[in-house]
Coordinates of C-alpha atoms in Angstrom, one line a residue:
M4 CA 5.0 -8.7 -24.6
E5 CA 3.2 -9.2 -27.9
D6 CA 1.2 -7.0 -30.7
L7 CA -0.6 -10.7 -32.0
T8 CA -1.7 -8.3 -34.8
T9 CA 2.1 -6.6 -35.9
E10 CA 5.2 -6.9 -34.6
A11 CA 6.7 -7.5 -31.6
L12 CA 6.5 -4.8 -28.9
P13 CA 10.6 -4.1 -27.7
Q14 CA 9.7 -1.4 -24.4
E15 CA 6.6 1.0 -24.5
Y16 CA 3.5 -1.7 -23.2
A17 CA 4.9 -2.6 -20.2
Q18 CA 6.2 1.0 -19.3
K19 CA 3.0 2.3 -19.9
L20 CA 1.5 -0.3 -17.3
I21 CA 4.3 1.2 -15.9
D22 CA 2.9 4.6 -15.8
E23 CA -0.2 4.0 -14.4
H24 CA 0.4 4.9 -10.4
G25 CA -0.6 8.2 -10.6
A26 CA -0.8 10.5 -7.2
A27 CA -0.3 8.6 -4.1
P28 CA -3.5 8.5 -1.4
A29 CA -3.4 12.0 0.5
A30 CA -2.0 11.2 4.3
P31 CA -3.9 10.3 6.8
A32 CA -5.8 12.1 9.7
R33 CA -3.2 12.9 11.9
T34 CA -3.9 11.7 15.3
S35 CA -2.1 11.8 19.0
R36 CA -0.1 8.9 18.9
P37 CA 3.7 10.1 19.8
T38 CA 5.4 8.4 16.9
E39 CA 2.8 9.9 14.7
T40 CA 5.4 12.8 13.6
A41 CA 7.9 10.2 12.3
A42 CA 4.9 8.4 10.6
T43 CA 4.0 11.1 8.8
L44 CA 7.3 12.4 7.4
A45 CA 8.7 9.3 6.8
L46 CA 6.0 8.0 4.7
G47 CA 6.0 11.9 3.1
A48 CA 9.8 11.4 2.4
A49 CA 9.2 7.3 0.7
R50 CA 6.8 8.9 -1.0
S51 CA 9.0 11.6 -2.2
A52 CA 12.2 9.3 -2.9
A53 CA 9.7 7.9 -5.5
A54 CA 11.4 10.1 -8.0
G55 CA 14.8 9.9 -7.1
D56 CA 16.9 6.8 -7.6
V57 CA 15.5 3.8 -7.4
A58 CA 18.2 3.0 -4.2
G59 CA 17.3 5.8 -2.6
Y60 CA 13.7 5.4 -3.2
V61 CA 13.8 1.6 -1.7
A62 CA 16.0 2.6 1.5
A63 CA 13.2 5.2 2.1
A64 CA 9.9 3.1 1.5
E65 CA 11.2 0.4 4.5
L66 CA 11.5 3.2 6.5
A67 CA 8.2 4.4 6.0
V68 CA 7.2 0.6 6.6
A69 CA 9.3 0.6 10.0
A70 CA 8.3 4.1 11.2
C71 CA 4.2 3.1 9.8
S72 CA 5.0 0.2 11.8
A73 CA 5.9 1.9 15.2
D74 CA 2.9 4.2 14.8
G75 CA 0.8 1.4 14.5
D76 CA -1.9 3.5 11.9
P77 CA -3.6 0.8 9.5
T78 CA -3.8 3.9 7.1
R79 CA -0.5 5.0 7.7
L80 CA 1.5 1.7 7.8
A81 CA -0.8 0.5 4.1
G82 CA 0.7 3.5 2.8
A83 CA 3.9 2.6 3.6
L84 CA 3.5 -0.9 2.5
V85 CA 2.0 -0.2 -1.1
E86 CA 5.5 2.3 -0.9
A87 CA 7.9 -0.6 -0.7
G88 CA 5.9 -2.8 -3.2
N89 CA 6.3 -0.5 -5.8
A90 CA 9.7 0.5 -4.8
A91 CA 10.6 -3.2 -4.7
R92 CA 9.2 -3.5 -8.3
M93 CA 11.7 -1.3 -9.7
A94 CA 14.6 -3.0 -8.3
G95 CA 13.3 -5.9 -10.1
A96 CA 12.3 -7.9 -6.8
H97 CA 9.1 -9.0 -7.7
Q98 CA 8.4 -11.9 -6.0
R99 CA 9.2 -9.6 -2.7
A100 CA 6.9 -6.3 -4.2
L101 CA 3.8 -8.7 -4.2
E102 CA 4.7 -9.9 -0.9
L103 CA 4.4 -6.0 0.9
L104 CA 1.4 -5.3 -2.0
A105 CA -0.6 -8.2 -0.7
R106 CA 0.3 -6.8 3.1
A107 CA -1.2 -3.9 2.4
I108 CA -4.1 -5.6 1.0
A109 CA -4.0 -7.4 4.0
V110 CA -3.4 -5.0 6.8
P111 CA -5.1 -5.6 10.1
G112 CA -8.2 -2.4 10.9
L113 CA -7.7 -1.7 7.1
D114 CA -11.1 -2.0 6.7
D115 CA -12.1 -2.4 2.6
A116 CA -15.6 -0.5 3.3
A117 CA -14.7 2.5 4.1
D118 CA -14.3 4.7 2.0
S119 CA -10.6 7.0 3.6
H120 CA -8.9 3.5 2.7
T121 CA -10.1 2.5 -0.5
P122 CA -7.8 4.9 -2.1
I123 CA -4.7 2.7 -0.2
L124 CA -6.5 0.0 -1.8
A125 CA -7.0 0.7 -4.6
T126 CA -3.7 1.8 -5.5
A127 CA -2.1 -1.3 -4.0
H128 CA -4.9 -3.6 -6.4
H129 CA -3.0 -1.4 -9.6
R130 CA 0.6 -1.2 -8.3
M131 CA 0.2 -5.7 -8.4
A132 CA -1.5 -5.0 -11.7
I133 CA 1.7 -3.7 -12.5
V134 CA 3.7 -6.4 -11.3
Y135 CA 2.3 -9.2 -11.8
D136 CA 2.5 -7.5 -16.3
A137 CA 5.7 -7.1 -15.7
M138 CA 5.9 -10.9 -14.6
G139 CA 3.8 -11.4 -17.5
D140 CA 0.9 -12.8 -16.5
A141 CA -1.4 -10.9 -17.7
A142 CA -4.8 -12.3 -16.2
T143 CA -4.2 -11.5 -12.9
A144 CA -3.1 -8.3 -14.1
L145 CA -6.4 -8.0 -15.2
S146 CA -8.1 -9.2 -12.0
H147 CA -6.6 -6.7 -9.8
L148 CA -6.8 -4.1 -12.4
R149 CA -10.6 -4.5 -11.9
E150 CA -10.1 -4.7 -7.9
A151 CA -9.1 -1.5 -8.4
E152 CA -11.4 0.3 -10.8
S153 CA -14.4 -1.1 -8.7
A154 CA -12.7 0.5 -5.6
Y155 CA -12.6 3.8 -7.4
V156 CA -16.1 3.4 -9.2
H157 CA -17.2 3.3 -5.3
I158 CA -15.5 6.5 -4.4
D159 CA -16.1 8.1 -7.8
D160 CA -12.5 9.0 -7.9
R161 CA -12.1 9.6 -11.8
P162 CA -8.6 10.7 -12.1
G163 CA -7.4 7.3 -10.5
L164 CA -10.3 5.6 -12.6
A165 CA -8.9 7.4 -15.9
R166 CA -5.3 5.7 -15.0
V167 CA -6.9 2.4 -14.3
R168 CA -8.6 2.6 -17.4
N169 CA -5.3 3.5 -19.3
S170 CA -3.9 0.1 -18.1
L171 CA -6.7 -1.2 -19.3
G172 CA -6.8 0.3 -22.5
I173 CA -3.2 -1.6 -23.0
I174 CA -5.1 -4.5 -23.0
Y175 CA -7.3 -3.9 -25.6
S176 CA -4.0 -2.4 -27.5
R177 CA -1.9 -6.0 -26.5
T178 CA -5.5 -8.7 -28.5
G179 CA -5.3 -5.8 -31.0
D180 CA -7.4 -4.3 -30.5
L181 CA -6.0 -1.0 -31.7
E182 CA -8.7 2.3 -31.9
R183 CA -10.7 0.8 -29.0
A184 CA -7.2 1.1 -26.4
L185 CA -7.0 4.9 -28.6
E186 CA -10.7 5.4 -26.9
F187 CA -9.5 4.8 -23.4
F188 CA -6.0 6.1 -23.9
G189 CA -7.6 9.3 -25.4
A190 CA -9.7 10.0 -22.0
C191 CA -7.1 9.7 -19.9
V192 CA -5.7 12.6 -21.8
A193 CA -8.8 14.7 -21.2
E194 CA -8.6 13.9 -17.5
A195 CA -5.1 14.7 -17.0
E196 CA -5.5 17.7 -19.1
R197 CA -8.4 18.2 -16.9
V198 CA -6.8 18.4 -13.5
R199 CA -3.6 19.3 -14.9
D200 CA -2.1 16.4 -13.7
A201 CA 2.1 16.5 -15.9
E202 CA 2.8 13.1 -15.1
R203 CA -0.4 11.5 -16.5
L204 CA -0.5 14.0 -19.2
S205 CA 2.9 12.4 -20.3
A206 CA 2.1 9.2 -20.2
G207 CA -1.2 8.7 -22.0
L208 CA 0.2 10.9 -24.7
S209 CA 3.2 8.3 -24.9
N210 CA 0.4 5.5 -24.9
I211 CA -1.4 7.2 -28.2
S212 CA 2.0 8.2 -29.8
I213 CA 2.9 3.8 -29.8
T214 CA -1.1 3.3 -30.7
T215 CA -1.0 5.2 -33.5
R216 CA 2.4 4.1 -34.7
L217 CA 0.9 0.0 -34.9
L218 CA -1.7 2.1 -36.6
G219 CA 1.0 3.0 -39.3
R220 CA -0.4 6.8 -38.1
Y221 CA 3.4 7.9 -38.0
D222 CA 3.1 11.7 -38.2
E223 CA 0.6 11.2 -35.5
A224 CA 2.7 8.9 -33.5
V225 CA 5.3 11.1 -33.7
A226 CA 3.7 14.6 -32.8
N227 CA 2.1 13.0 -29.4
A228 CA 5.0 11.5 -28.7
E229 CA 7.6 14.8 -28.8
R230 CA 4.8 16.7 -27.1
A231 CA 4.6 14.1 -24.2
T232 CA 9.0 14.2 -24.1
S233 CA 8.4 17.8 -23.8
I234 CA 5.7 18.0 -21.3
A235 CA 7.8 15.5 -18.6
A236 CA 11.0 17.1 -19.4
E237 CA 9.6 21.4 -18.3
H238 CA 7.5 19.6 -15.6
G239 CA 11.1 17.6 -14.6
E240 CA 9.3 14.1 -14.1
R241 CA 12.2 11.6 -14.2
S242 CA 10.2 8.1 -14.7
S243 CA 8.9 10.2 -17.4
M244 CA 10.8 11.7 -19.1
A245 CA 13.0 7.7 -20.2
S246 CA 9.9 6.6 -21.1
S247 CA 8.7 9.1 -23.0
R248 CA 12.1 9.2 -24.5
S249 CA 12.4 6.3 -24.8
N250 CA 8.8 6.2 -27.1
L251 CA 10.1 9.4 -28.8
A252 CA 13.0 7.1 -30.9
L253 CA 10.4 4.2 -31.7
A254 CA 8.6 7.0 -33.4
Y255 CA 11.2 8.8 -35.3
A256 CA 12.4 5.2 -36.4
A257 CA 9.6 4.2 -37.9
A258 CA 8.7 7.3 -39.4
G259 CA 12.2 7.4 -41.0
R260 CA 13.9 9.6 -39.3
S261 CA 16.9 7.4 -38.2
D262 CA 19.2 10.3 -36.7
E263 CA 16.5 12.0 -34.6
A264 CA 16.0 8.4 -33.3
R265 CA 19.5 7.2 -32.8
V266 CA 19.6 10.3 -30.7
A267 CA 16.8 9.9 -29.0
F268 CA 17.8 6.2 -27.9
E269 CA 20.9 7.2 -26.9
D270 CA 19.3 9.9 -24.2
A271 CA 16.7 7.7 -23.0
R272 CA 19.7 5.5 -21.7
S273 CA 21.0 7.5 -20.1
L274 CA 17.9 8.5 -18.3
H275 CA 17.1 4.7 -17.8
E276 CA 20.4 4.3 -16.3
A277 CA 20.0 6.8 -14.2
L278 CA 16.7 6.1 -12.4
G279 CA 17.9 2.5 -12.0
D280 CA 14.5 0.5 -12.7
R281 CA 16.4 -2.4 -14.3
F282 CA 12.8 -4.0 -16.0
F283 CA 12.8 -0.6 -18.1
L284 CA 16.4 -0.5 -18.8
A285 CA 16.1 -4.3 -20.3
E286 CA 13.5 -2.9 -22.1
H287 CA 15.0 0.3 -23.4
L288 CA 18.6 -1.8 -24.2
R289 CA 16.1 -4.2 -26.4
A290 CA 14.0 -2.0 -28.3
Y291 CA 17.6 0.3 -29.2
S292 CA 18.9 -3.5 -30.5
E293 CA 16.6 -4.1 -32.8
F294 CA 16.3 -0.1 -34.4
L295 CA 20.6 -0.7 -35.0
A296 CA 19.7 -3.9 -36.4
A297 CA 17.3 -2.5 -38.4
Q298 CA 20.4 0.0 -39.8
D299 CA 22.2 -2.6 -40.5
E300 CA 24.8 -2.3 -37.3
T301 CA 25.0 -6.1 -36.1
S302 CA 28.1 -5.8 -33.5
S303 CA 26.0 -3.0 -32.0
A304 CA 23.4 -4.6 -31.4
L305 CA 24.6 -7.5 -30.6
E306 CA 26.4 -5.5 -27.5
Q307 CA 22.8 -4.0 -26.7
A308 CA 21.0 -7.3 -26.8
H309 CA 23.2 -9.2 -24.7
A310 CA 22.8 -6.2 -21.8
S311 CA 19.0 -6.3 -22.0
L312 CA 19.6 -9.8 -22.1
A313 CA 21.7 -9.9 -18.6
L314 CA 19.5 -7.5 -16.6
A315 CA 16.6 -9.9 -17.5
V316 CA 17.8 -13.1 -16.3
D317 CA 19.2 -11.0 -13.3
I318 CA 15.2 -9.5 -11.9
D319 CA 14.1 -12.9 -13.7
A320 CA 11.6 -11.2 -16.5
L321 CA 11.2 -14.4 -18.0
A322 CA 9.1 -13.0 -21.0
L323 CA 12.3 -10.9 -21.1
V324 CA 14.6 -13.5 -21.5
R325 CA 12.9 -15.6 -23.9
D326 CA 12.4 -11.9 -26.4
G327 CA 16.4 -11.0 -25.9
H328 CA 17.3 -15.1 -26.7
E329 CA 14.9 -14.8 -30.0
A330 CA 16.4 -11.6 -31.3
L331 CA 20.0 -13.1 -30.5
A332 CA 19.3 -16.0 -32.6
G333 CA 18.9 -13.3 -35.1
L334 CA 21.4 -11.1 -34.9
H335 CA 23.7 -14.4 -34.8
K336 CA 22.1 -15.6 -37.6
R337 CA 22.8 -13.3 -39.7
R338 CA 26.3 -13.2 -39.3
G339 CA 26.4 -16.5 -40.2
E340 CA 27.6 -17.9 -36.1
F341 CA 24.6 -20.6 -36.9
G342 CA 25.7 -23.1 -33.0
L343 CA 25.3 -19.3 -31.0
A344 CA 22.0 -19.3 -33.3
L345 CA 20.9 -22.6 -32.3
E346 CA 21.8 -22.1 -29.1
H347 CA 20.1 -18.6 -28.5
F348 CA 16.9 -20.3 -30.3
E349 CA 17.1 -23.3 -28.1
R350 CA 16.6 -21.1 -25.1
H351 CA 14.1 -19.2 -26.7
H352 CA 12.0 -22.0 -27.3
E353 CA 12.1 -23.4 -24.3
M354 CA 11.4 -19.9 -22.4
S355 CA 8.3 -19.7 -25.4
V356 CA 6.4 -23.2 -23.9
R357 CA 6.6 -21.8 -20.3
L358 CA 5.1 -18.4 -21.4
D359 CA 2.6 -19.3 -24.4
A360 CA -0.6 -21.6 -24.2
E361 CA -1.1 -22.2 -27.2
A362 CA 1.2 -25.3 -28.3
A363 CA 0.5 -25.3 -31.4
A364 CA 1.7 -21.5 -31.9
R365 CA 4.9 -23.3 -30.4
D366 CA 5.3 -26.2 -32.7
L367 CA 4.9 -23.3 -35.8
R368 CA 7.7 -21.2 -34.4
T369 CA 10.0 -23.9 -34.2
Q370 CA 9.2 -25.2 -37.6
K371 CA 9.7 -22.0 -39.0
W372 CA 13.1 -21.0 -37.8
Q373 CA 14.6 -24.6 -38.2
Y374 CA 13.3 -24.3 -41.3
E375 CA 15.9 -21.6 -41.9
L376 CA 18.6 -22.7 -40.2
D377 CA 18.5 -25.5 -42.4
Q378 CA 18.4 -23.4 -45.0
A379 CA 22.0 -21.4 -44.0
Q380 CA 23.5 -24.6 -43.4
R381 CA 22.6 -26.4 -46.7
A382 CA 23.5 -23.1 -48.6
T383 CA 26.9 -23.4 -47.5
D384 CA 28.2 -26.6 -47.2
V385 CA 25.7 -29.8 -48.6
A386 CA 27.4 -32.4 -46.7
R387 CA 27.4 -30.3 -43.8
A388 CA 23.2 -29.2 -43.9
E389 CA 22.6 -33.6 -44.6
R390 CA 24.7 -33.6 -41.5
A391 CA 22.7 -30.9 -39.8
T392 CA 19.5 -32.7 -40.7
L393 CA 19.8 -35.3 -39.4
A394 CA 21.1 -33.7 -36.1
S395 CA 17.8 -31.2 -35.7
G396 CA 16.0 -33.7 -36.6
Y397 CA 17.2 -35.8 -33.7
A398 CA 17.1 -32.9 -32.0
R399 CA 13.3 -32.0 -32.7
L400 CA 12.6 -35.1 -31.3
E401 CA 13.2 -34.8 -28.3
A402 CA 12.2 -31.8 -28.5
L403 CA 8.7 -32.8 -29.1
H404 CA 8.7 -35.1 -26.5
E405 CA 9.9 -32.9 -23.9
L406 CA 6.6 -30.6 -25.2
L407 CA 4.3 -33.8 -25.0
A408 CA 5.9 -34.4 -21.2
R409 CA 5.3 -30.9 -20.1
Q410 CA 1.8 -30.8 -21.9
T411 CA 1.2 -34.1 -20.1
R412 CA 1.7 -32.1 -16.7
E413 CA 0.1 -29.1 -17.1
L414 CA -3.0 -31.1 -18.1
E415 CA -2.6 -33.2 -15.0
A416 CA -2.0 -30.0 -12.7
R417 CA -5.6 -28.3 -14.6
S418 CA -7.1 -31.4 -13.9
R419 CA -6.7 -30.4 -9.9
I420 CA -8.0 -27.3 -9.9
D421 CA -11.2 -25.8 -10.3
D422 CA -12.4 -23.9 -13.7
L423 CA -14.5 -21.3 -11.5
T424 CA -13.0 -20.2 -8.3
R425 CA -8.8 -21.5 -9.5
I426 CA -8.0 -23.5 -6.4
A427 CA -8.2 -26.7 -5.8
N428 CA -10.9 -29.7 -6.6
R429 CA -12.5 -31.6 -4.4
G430 CA -10.5 -34.7 -6.0
A431 CA -7.1 -32.3 -5.3
F432 CA -8.4 -31.6 -1.5
E433 CA -9.4 -35.4 -1.3
E434 CA -6.0 -36.9 -2.4
R435 CA -4.0 -34.3 0.2
L436 CA -6.4 -34.9 2.4
H437 CA -5.7 -38.6 2.8
E438 CA -1.7 -37.7 2.1
E439 CA -1.9 -35.6 5.6
S440 CA -3.7 -38.2 7.1
A441 CA -0.9 -40.3 6.6
R442 CA 1.7 -38.6 7.9
A443 CA 0.1 -37.7 11.1
A444 CA 0.1 -41.5 12.1
R445 CA 3.4 -41.8 10.7
Q446 CA 5.1 -38.3 13.0
M447 CA 1.7 -37.9 14.8
T448 CA 1.8 -34.0 14.0
P449 CA -2.0 -32.4 13.9
F450 CA -3.4 -30.9 11.4
A451 CA -7.2 -29.9 11.3
L452 CA -10.1 -29.8 8.3
V453 CA -12.3 -26.4 8.7
F454 CA -15.9 -27.1 5.7
V455 CA -16.9 -24.0 4.8
D456 CA -20.7 -23.1 3.2
L457 CA -21.8 -20.3 2.4
D458 CA -25.6 -19.5 3.9
A459 CA -28.3 -19.1 1.4
F460 CA -26.4 -19.2 -2.1
K461 CA -29.6 -20.4 -3.6
A462 CA -31.3 -16.6 -3.0
V463 CA -27.9 -15.3 -4.4
N464 CA -28.4 -16.9 -7.3
D465 CA -32.5 -16.7 -8.0
T466 CA -32.5 -12.7 -6.9
F467 CA -29.0 -11.7 -8.8
G468 CA -28.3 -13.8 -11.5
H469 CA -26.1 -17.1 -12.0
G470 CA -23.3 -14.3 -13.1
V471 CA -23.0 -12.7 -9.6
G472 CA -23.2 -16.2 -7.7
D473 CA -20.6 -16.9 -9.9
D474 CA -18.9 -14.2 -9.3
V475 CA -19.0 -14.7 -5.4
L476 CA -17.3 -18.2 -5.9
R477 CA -14.5 -16.8 -7.4
I478 CA -14.1 -13.6 -4.7
V479 CA -14.6 -16.1 -1.6
G480 CA -11.8 -18.6 -3.5
D481 CA -9.9 -16.0 -3.4
V482 CA -10.7 -15.3 0.2
L483 CA -9.4 -18.8 1.3
R484 CA -6.0 -19.2 -0.7
R485 CA -4.7 -15.6 0.2
A486 CA -5.5 -16.1 4.0
V487 CA -3.8 -19.8 4.0
R488 CA -0.4 -20.6 4.0
E489 CA 1.4 -22.3 1.2
T490 CA 1.6 -25.9 3.3
D491 CA -2.7 -25.7 3.7
C492 CA -4.4 -26.7 1.3
A493 CA -7.9 -24.4 -0.2
A494 CA -10.0 -25.9 -1.8
R495 CA -14.2 -25.9 -3.8
M496 CA -16.0 -29.1 -2.8
G497 CA -18.6 -28.1 -5.5
G498 CA -21.5 -25.9 -5.2
E499 CA -21.1 -23.1 -2.7
E500 CA -19.6 -26.2 -0.6
F501 CA -15.2 -25.4 -0.1
A502 CA -13.0 -27.0 2.6
V503 CA -9.9 -25.9 4.4
L504 CA -6.6 -28.1 5.8
L505 CA -4.5 -27.2 8.0
T506 CA -1.0 -28.4 8.5
G507 CA 0.0 -28.4 12.2
T508 CA -2.3 -26.9 13.4
S509 CA -4.7 -27.6 16.7
G510 CA -8.2 -26.6 17.5
A511 CA -7.6 -23.4 18.5
G512 CA -5.7 -23.2 15.3
A513 CA -8.1 -24.4 13.3
V514 CA -11.2 -21.4 15.3
R515 CA -8.7 -18.5 14.8
V516 CA -8.4 -18.8 11.0
A517 CA -12.0 -20.2 10.1
E518 CA -12.7 -16.9 12.6
K519 CA -11.0 -15.1 10.3
L520 CA -12.0 -16.2 7.4
R521 CA -16.0 -16.3 8.3
T522 CA -14.7 -12.5 9.3
A523 CA -13.3 -11.9 5.5
I524 CA -16.3 -13.4 3.5
A525 CA -18.5 -11.2 6.5
H526 CA -16.9 -8.0 5.5
H527 CA -16.3 -8.3 2.2
P528 CA -17.4 -5.0 0.2
W529 CA -20.0 -7.1 -1.8
H530 CA -22.1 -4.0 -2.7
A531 CA -19.3 -3.2 -5.1
L532 CA -20.2 -6.2 -7.0
R533 CA -23.6 -6.0 -6.8
P534 CA -26.0 -3.5 -4.6
G535 CA -27.9 -5.0 -1.6
L536 CA -25.5 -8.4 -1.7
R537 CA -24.6 -10.0 0.7
I538 CA -22.8 -12.9 2.5
T539 CA -22.3 -14.4 5.2
A540 CA -20.5 -18.5 5.4
S541 CA -21.0 -21.4 8.3
F542 CA -17.9 -23.7 9.7
G543 CA -17.2 -27.1 10.6
A544 CA -14.0 -27.6 12.1
A545 CA -13.1 -30.7 13.8
T546 CA -8.9 -32.0 14.0
S547 CA -6.7 -35.6 13.1
D548 CA -6.1 -35.8 17.1
E549 CA -10.0 -36.5 18.0
V550 CA -9.9 -38.8 14.8
D551 CA -6.9 -40.8 15.3
A552 CA -6.3 -39.2 11.4
D553 CA -9.0 -41.3 10.1
P554 CA -10.0 -39.2 7.0
T555 CA -13.8 -40.4 6.9
R556 CA -14.2 -40.1 10.1
L557 CA -13.0 -36.4 10.5
L558 CA -14.4 -35.7 7.1
E559 CA -17.9 -36.7 9.0
L560 CA -17.1 -34.6 12.4
A561 CA -15.8 -31.7 9.9
D562 CA -19.0 -31.6 8.4
A563 CA -21.7 -32.5 11.2
R564 CA -20.2 -29.8 12.9
L565 CA -20.9 -27.3 9.7
Y566 CA -24.6 -28.9 9.9
H567 CA -24.9 -27.4 13.5
A568 CA -23.2 -23.9 12.5
K569 CA -26.2 -24.0 9.9
A570 CA -28.7 -25.3 13.0
A571 CA -27.7 -23.0 15.2
G572 CA -27.9 -20.1 13.0
R573 CA -25.3 -19.6 10.3
D574 CA -22.4 -17.0 9.6
R575 CA -20.5 -19.0 12.6
V576 CA -17.9 -21.4 13.8
V577 CA -18.5 -24.2 15.4
A578 CA -15.7 -27.0 16.7
T579 CA -16.5 -28.4 19.5
A580 CA -19.8 -29.5 18.8
P581 CA -21.8 -32.8 18.6
T582 CA -18.5 -34.9 19.0
L583 CA -17.1 -37.9 17.9
A584 CA -19.2 -39.8 20.1
A585 CA -22.1 -38.7 19.3
L586 CA -21.7 -39.4 15.9
E587 CA -21.4 -42.6 16.5

């Protein structure tokens, strides 16, 4: 992760966002279920295990999921899935973490309009933001932070709101608006002091230390980091102790207190290793490597940088892998090992192309590094430099060719996505429909088409404004995307009209999916978006078997049934009438 105005930030920004978990949601009310005691104890044990080693946390959380699944209470099951998702995140299993947290949000019987369930849903969204941020997807992280913020506002949970806004402060930090970020962090510290939340107070002070350090206010940075470290140590919060000690090391280093920084870096490394969170250990080792490089201890810096990169590759943390190769390129170049420097630089450039949306910035970075490497080679041997220039020119042409090819693929992919809802657009859907029709005709495998149209959507725009209307369309797109399988296709056809293609699905299956979608849209907490807002949708479903896999007739049949659903009173699914014969 990078600060856009000053320096590369190794460890602290990711740590700050991870620090935003806050207290676990309150345990659910007791019931008379026979397995209640076991489920409650298992969930409590999982929450307690979060402060221990990662392996123990993962095991306890998985046991809690099993116990709460048998219990049948949706509140406890969602809570267990949230803990399991967080444990998977700490273990570096980001995709597994997202899967578990998404299951928590979608637990049957968990009513997102019920105040008693809102804290769990808010926590799930917040932790999904943490995972997406660790994966380098700030846009999706921000989307889940907004969901969490909306939920906390709805139930007037001030500590929860403070935690989310602290995370928003981190986003502001990354955009370079450090003064605004300090406002967010200061508010969170004040709230933590009000409720005497030591862990949150330590995290907030660490965030202030990082931000003041970036502003060049080193004495403030050290003072806040020392206070954060003292609070974490006093209350025995292991994750807070590790993160605050890392940030203290960075503050000491920035203030020129190298001996104290070295001790803090070593202490923090031991704490991170004991905690077992590989993502933050990788971040810390990279920060330590940069400190050692600044002390001209290149060999030691290389050792730490290689260890950081190995961890990053192991947990598939792409941004850390990219930054690790960049650090190693610089260190090898400093030692005159230009072949290794070039190798790591090329890996760094490859990762940058994947992660950076600004092609001009990528090209500028490539030219800068290539120029520096060429100059260094010329200084040692003119003849060798001339050959290297020819070789590097050829390599650069190949790299540019690959860059153009990748950009072309990215543009093609973007042309198939609806800009507002981020699901497939009409062109992509029609292409997929014809492919599926051809497959169904060859293999005699059925598929279904469901048309979706939001009811009275013009009135939404007229009453609440087009901005709210756009938000409604985004949310409906997200509902459709999350509800269908990877083999299916959800698309926006235009305006308030959507379509869902369901592979390998019969008529009964199509009705089940359509009813699920209808319920999800009708029961969404639209009031959180705007008081008085209510959204429903009508559905028309048809299957390929009814039309001999003819895509044109399938579209006509599903559209006619959608019209029938509208005429019959809206907010319903129609899948049987009219028949194809009635249309001919």
